[in-house]
XYZ file of C-alpha atoms in Angstrom:
381
model
C 161.409 101.450 87.361
C 158.083 99.686 87.523
C 157.794 97.328 90.492
C 154.704 95.648 89.089
C 156.792 93.550 86.721
C 158.101 91.485 89.630
C 156.256 88.236 90.387
C 157.131 88.436 94.076
C 157.195 91.012 96.838
C 160.413 91.228 98.833
C 159.033 94.241 100.725
C 162.439 95.843 100.483
C 163.018 99.416 101.541
C 166.081 101.222 100.250
C 166.849 104.489 101.932
C 169.765 106.625 100.918
C 171.355 108.824 103.491
C 174.782 110.460 103.378
C 175.577 108.349 100.352
C 175.001 105.060 102.201
C 172.196 102.563 101.830
C 170.465 101.001 104.783
C 167.422 98.784 105.237
C 164.381 99.062 107.414
C 161.975 96.182 107.955
C 163.210 94.406 104.845
C 162.145 90.968 106.015
C 159.735 89.886 103.272
C 159.597 86.345 101.932
C 160.433 85.861 98.276
C 158.406 83.052 96.643
C 160.538 81.934 93.708
C 159.913 78.554 92.067
C 162.766 76.106 91.523
C 164.828 75.749 88.502
C 170.812 78.685 86.688
C 187.047 75.699 73.477
C 188.149 73.526 71.311
C 185.939 70.842 69.895
C 186.505 67.488 71.549
C 187.715 64.671 69.277
C 184.892 62.836 67.588
C 184.189 59.375 68.896
C 183.117 56.479 66.765
C 179.458 56.776 65.837
C 179.249 60.474 66.707
C 179.938 62.009 63.309
C 176.295 62.772 62.534
C 175.495 64.449 65.807
C 178.830 66.262 65.702
C 177.849 67.744 62.356
C 174.390 68.676 63.664
C 175.828 70.312 66.766
C 178.696 72.478 65.582
C 176.430 74.344 63.161
C 175.116 76.579 65.919
C 178.428 77.539 67.470
C 179.302 80.307 65.007
C 176.211 82.282 65.980
C 177.605 83.185 69.399
C 181.346 82.826 68.861
C 182.084 86.514 68.307
C 179.933 87.812 71.141
C 181.499 85.290 73.535
C 184.979 86.412 72.513
C 184.018 90.010 73.241
C 182.640 89.133 76.675
C 185.740 87.095 77.513
C 188.011 89.948 76.497
C 186.144 92.462 78.627
C 185.905 90.203 81.657
C 189.596 89.279 81.514
C 191.028 92.713 80.645
C 188.797 95.101 82.570
C 189.338 95.167 86.318
C 186.598 95.877 88.812
C 188.375 99.182 89.524
C 186.530 100.426 86.437
C 183.217 100.127 88.292
C 181.904 102.730 90.667
C 182.051 101.313 94.183
C 178.687 101.246 95.963
C 178.552 102.400 99.547
C 176.265 100.069 101.470
C 175.685 99.815 105.161
C 177.453 96.547 106.149
C 174.392 95.196 107.953
C 172.208 95.957 104.947
C 174.618 94.143 102.652
C 174.807 91.172 104.989
C 171.023 90.941 104.929
C 170.962 91.138 101.121
C 173.384 88.266 100.688
C 171.682 86.222 103.388
C 168.408 86.469 101.486
C 170.189 85.355 98.306
C 171.699 82.438 100.222
C 168.297 81.319 101.510
C 166.760 81.441 98.035
C 169.592 79.416 96.520
C 169.479 76.900 99.387
C 165.736 76.440 98.978
C 165.462 76.192 95.214
C 168.834 74.797 94.075
C 169.749 72.483 96.921
C 172.433 70.412 95.208
C 174.057 73.395 93.554
C 173.936 75.298 96.849
C 175.694 72.461 98.651
C 178.398 72.527 96.002
C 179.032 76.225 96.637
C 179.955 75.501 100.259
C 183.539 74.717 99.220
C 183.948 78.158 97.665
C 185.401 81.137 99.492
C 182.883 83.305 101.344
C 183.204 86.118 98.796
C 182.659 83.758 95.847
C 179.723 82.067 97.563
C 177.896 85.363 98.029
C 178.585 86.445 94.470
C 177.335 83.212 92.902
C 174.198 83.342 95.081
C 173.508 86.899 93.902
C 173.865 85.884 90.246
C 171.687 82.817 90.748
C 168.915 84.929 92.271
C 168.988 87.498 89.448
C 168.797 84.699 86.867
C 165.882 83.091 88.709
C 164.006 86.378 88.922
C 164.582 86.970 85.224
C 163.359 83.486 84.336
C 160.277 83.944 86.512
C 159.214 86.904 84.386
C 158.193 84.554 81.576
C 157.697 81.277 83.463
C 156.296 82.541 86.761
C 152.739 83.268 87.905
C 152.625 86.608 86.078
C 153.956 85.218 82.794
C 150.643 85.781 80.993
C 151.031 89.512 81.556
C 154.624 89.709 80.402
C 155.449 91.728 77.283
C 158.352 93.528 75.671
C 157.630 96.746 77.539
C 157.972 95.005 80.885
C 161.160 93.289 79.747
C 162.518 96.640 78.559
C 161.910 97.975 82.046
C 163.677 94.969 83.540
C 166.650 95.678 81.263
C 166.678 99.324 82.362
C 166.652 98.093 85.936
C 169.657 95.859 85.105
C 171.522 98.915 83.828
C 170.698 100.668 87.096
C 172.171 97.733 89.000
C 175.391 98.089 87.021
C 175.344 101.848 87.669
C 175.054 101.496 91.458
C 171.331 102.274 91.559
C 169.781 99.061 92.921
C 166.021 98.914 93.214
C 165.685 96.521 96.140
C 167.559 94.317 98.575
C 168.342 91.559 96.073
C 169.468 94.012 93.405
C 171.900 95.440 95.935
C 173.637 92.091 96.346
C 174.276 91.967 92.602
C 175.463 95.585 92.546
C 178.015 94.741 95.229
C 179.060 91.590 93.357
C 179.670 93.619 90.195
C 181.975 95.910 92.147
C 184.008 92.936 93.370
C 184.291 90.866 90.182
C 184.894 91.822 86.507
C 181.398 91.087 85.215
C 180.263 92.399 81.845
C 176.632 93.415 81.369
C 176.309 91.703 77.975
C 175.509 88.150 79.210
C 172.850 89.583 81.519
C 171.274 91.496 78.638
C 171.467 88.435 76.417
C 169.531 86.460 79.028
C 166.776 89.065 78.924
C 166.793 88.706 75.137
C 166.178 84.987 75.673
C 163.090 85.906 77.697
C 161.937 88.076 74.791
C 162.295 85.085 72.494
C 159.978 83.151 74.800
C 157.302 85.819 74.431
C 157.326 85.761 70.646
C 158.429 82.262 69.565
C 156.928 78.842 70.171
C 158.760 77.028 67.338
C 162.394 76.825 66.220
C 163.002 76.146 62.555
C 166.441 74.575 62.978
C 169.201 73.948 65.475
C 170.878 77.269 64.740
C 167.804 79.064 66.060
C 167.506 76.739 69.037
C 171.196 77.112 69.840
C 170.809 80.879 70.028
C 167.899 80.458 72.431
C 169.908 78.030 74.582
C 172.816 80.458 74.625
C 170.619 83.314 75.776
C 168.752 81.534 78.553
C 171.512 79.221 79.827
C 174.861 79.637 78.088
C 175.016 83.163 79.452
C 175.040 81.775 82.997
C 178.392 80.166 82.263
C 179.815 83.477 81.049
C 178.564 85.186 84.219
C 179.952 82.489 86.483
C 183.554 82.079 85.310
C 184.784 85.414 86.782
C 183.262 84.396 90.120
C 184.535 80.831 90.159
C 187.957 81.754 88.847
C 190.390 79.833 86.658
C 192.962 77.564 88.319
C 196.361 79.319 88.448
C 198.000 76.090 87.277
C 195.672 75.699 84.287
C 197.641 75.437 81.020
C 194.731 76.493 78.800
C 193.499 79.897 77.706
C 190.680 81.795 79.382
C 188.740 81.514 76.106
C 188.875 77.730 76.370
C 187.492 77.764 79.909
C 184.724 80.203 78.947
C 183.809 78.039 75.963
C 183.487 75.036 78.252
C 181.252 77.008 80.622
C 179.115 78.061 77.662
C 178.835 74.469 76.470
C 177.739 73.294 79.904
C 174.926 75.844 79.763
C 173.949 74.669 76.274
C 173.949 71.043 77.400
C 171.891 71.845 80.484
C 169.273 73.738 78.485
C 169.006 71.049 75.826
C 168.449 68.574 78.652
C 165.770 70.817 80.171
C 164.045 70.913 76.791
C 164.109 67.133 76.412
C 162.872 66.608 79.965
C 160.015 69.100 79.544
C 158.827 68.248 76.020
C 155.455 66.931 77.205
C 154.779 69.868 79.521
C 155.800 72.383 76.875
C 153.490 70.690 74.356
C 150.555 71.283 76.695
C 151.382 75.005 76.438
C 151.590 74.873 72.650
C 155.390 75.095 72.629
C 157.865 72.880 70.792
C 161.495 73.625 71.631
C 162.804 71.167 69.053
C 164.328 71.815 65.594
C 161.448 71.607 63.135
C 163.640 70.529 60.231
C 165.072 67.627 62.235
C 161.612 66.545 63.340
C 160.634 66.458 59.659
C 163.611 64.220 58.865
C 162.021 61.601 61.102
C 158.535 62.148 59.700
C 157.361 64.020 62.788
C 155.453 67.325 62.888
C 154.327 69.593 65.720
C 150.884 67.993 65.744
C 152.502 64.626 66.459
C 154.237 66.162 69.469
C 150.932 67.615 70.699
C 149.292 64.190 70.401
C 151.937 62.923 72.836
C 152.240 59.522 71.180
C 155.591 57.788 71.513
C 156.423 56.101 68.212
C 159.532 54.377 66.884
C 160.276 57.512 64.860
C 160.079 59.569 68.041
C 162.479 57.223 69.836
C 165.024 57.474 67.029
C 164.673 61.250 66.984
C 165.170 61.386 70.762
C 168.294 59.264 70.544
C 169.867 61.890 68.293
C 168.794 64.755 70.544
C 170.243 63.018 73.605
C 173.505 62.422 71.737
C 173.646 66.131 71.022
C 173.186 67.099 74.668
C 175.899 64.611 75.650
C 178.118 66.101 72.957
C 177.984 69.455 74.744
C 178.562 67.867 78.141
C 181.678 66.234 76.709
C 182.891 69.635 75.541
C 182.192 71.087 78.984
C 183.821 68.329 80.996
C 187.473 69.224 80.500
C 186.874 72.876 81.268
C 185.318 72.010 84.629
C 188.711 70.866 85.879
C 190.362 74.119 84.862
C 188.273 76.237 87.217
C 189.619 77.248 90.592
C 189.798 74.089 92.690
C 187.380 75.391 95.336
C 184.779 76.218 92.666
C 184.628 72.929 90.773
C 182.218 70.948 92.938
C 178.974 72.742 91.946
C 179.965 72.583 88.280
C 180.715 68.867 88.364
C 177.518 68.256 90.344
C 175.479 70.037 87.670
C 177.216 68.199 84.850
C 176.730 64.741 86.368
C 173.141 65.328 87.490
C 172.015 66.624 84.111
C 173.558 63.621 82.405
C 171.479 61.445 84.730
C 168.326 63.208 83.492
C 169.247 62.053 79.994
C 169.780 58.554 81.374
C 166.299 58.708 82.931
C 164.750 59.583 79.549
C 166.448 56.544 78.057
C 165.237 54.380 80.958
C 161.695 55.597 80.233
C 162.088 54.190 76.696
C 162.308 57.755 75.369
C 158.811 58.607 76.580
C 159.272 62.233 77.558
C 155.858 63.124 76.173
C 153.777 61.557 78.950
C 156.482 61.007 81.575
C 158.822 63.482 83.247
C 162.349 62.174 83.684
C 163.780 62.964 87.072
C 166.690 62.001 89.281
C 165.583 60.677 92.652
C 167.002 61.900 95.922
C 169.070 58.746 96.446
C 170.742 59.103 93.031
C 171.383 62.774 93.692
C 173.116 61.955 96.969
C 175.292 59.372 95.235
C 176.501 61.979 92.737
C 177.798 64.305 95.435
C 180.876 62.260 96.422
C 181.486 61.418 92.753
C 181.444 65.069 91.770
C 183.568 65.924 94.794
C 186.274 63.490 93.661
C 186.085 64.970 90.173
C 186.469 68.437 91.671
C 189.741 67.405 93.298
C 191.256 66.265 90.000
C 194.136 68.199 88.539
C 193.598 70.193 85.317
C 194.137 67.986 82.282
C 196.493 68.870 79.460
C 194.022 67.402 76.953
C 192.756 70.808 75.848
C 195.338 73.083 74.295
């Protein structure tokens, strides 16, 4: 594997001896930047956005079903068990914990209710996703290409085959041996990074949906085996996975709407071109960063779409294991507040960045905690 594709230097040293891994002087600092069903009944006034939104679902339906089947029918006994020195493994997970605590503070706090084993696993997945995202959005993004991403995918396969490259990889290798994780969502995320290297426009929502699935929906598929499904849940595993997928889609659509102005400065427009045209808007209008009445109307529809996916995700959040719900509800509520902030800015996301202040974030924590305590609803069948 080629270490030069990593935009950080953990200074990790893996030494194999007698079949066991240990670490020596692996104390480097990892500079990673922040930022990881059934269709709900239509509400009055939502028919248009409902129609616009469900079009993309078919593109990932089959692959999601396959992942769900593998992750619910294949036990972790099928994976080769790695043999790590306990102190080495403790250090690996501690580094993952520190990264998550530093760069995803609210999410990290939500994980504190989870069991120790689940906490470590979700931290390891978060770190791998962040490292993957940094390949195309980090300081070395200008040098990223398909060859480097191919090497990163080969490295992923090594992780799944008990051949970790460094300290952080080792945490994920151990997680894979403890939970029934399929490699497909991880590979699909890398495919999303490939899309970023070759696409700066999306012709329609179907294309954009596929991108959102790859870079964010996959996180939901990775996370469900770690978080677990409530034993008392009356719904199928497929339903819970679909909800997790929809939360990822909603989160990514919200990221796109929040970052429209910044992306435009980089020559990128993560918005459906055909829908822009329906409102008389073209890419050049986005680059000019002028907020018009047409733009406001267009944004209203895009925000409705993101909320549509959050509505689909909401019921599933209460069907996760009770101890795992808090970070999910925190994410769901906080991302909705980003949409609220765009509305409060009079839909000016071209020159202003919508954000949720610290005080509002703190207020959401007890709200999401109460939601996390709620019993699974029978609304989804």
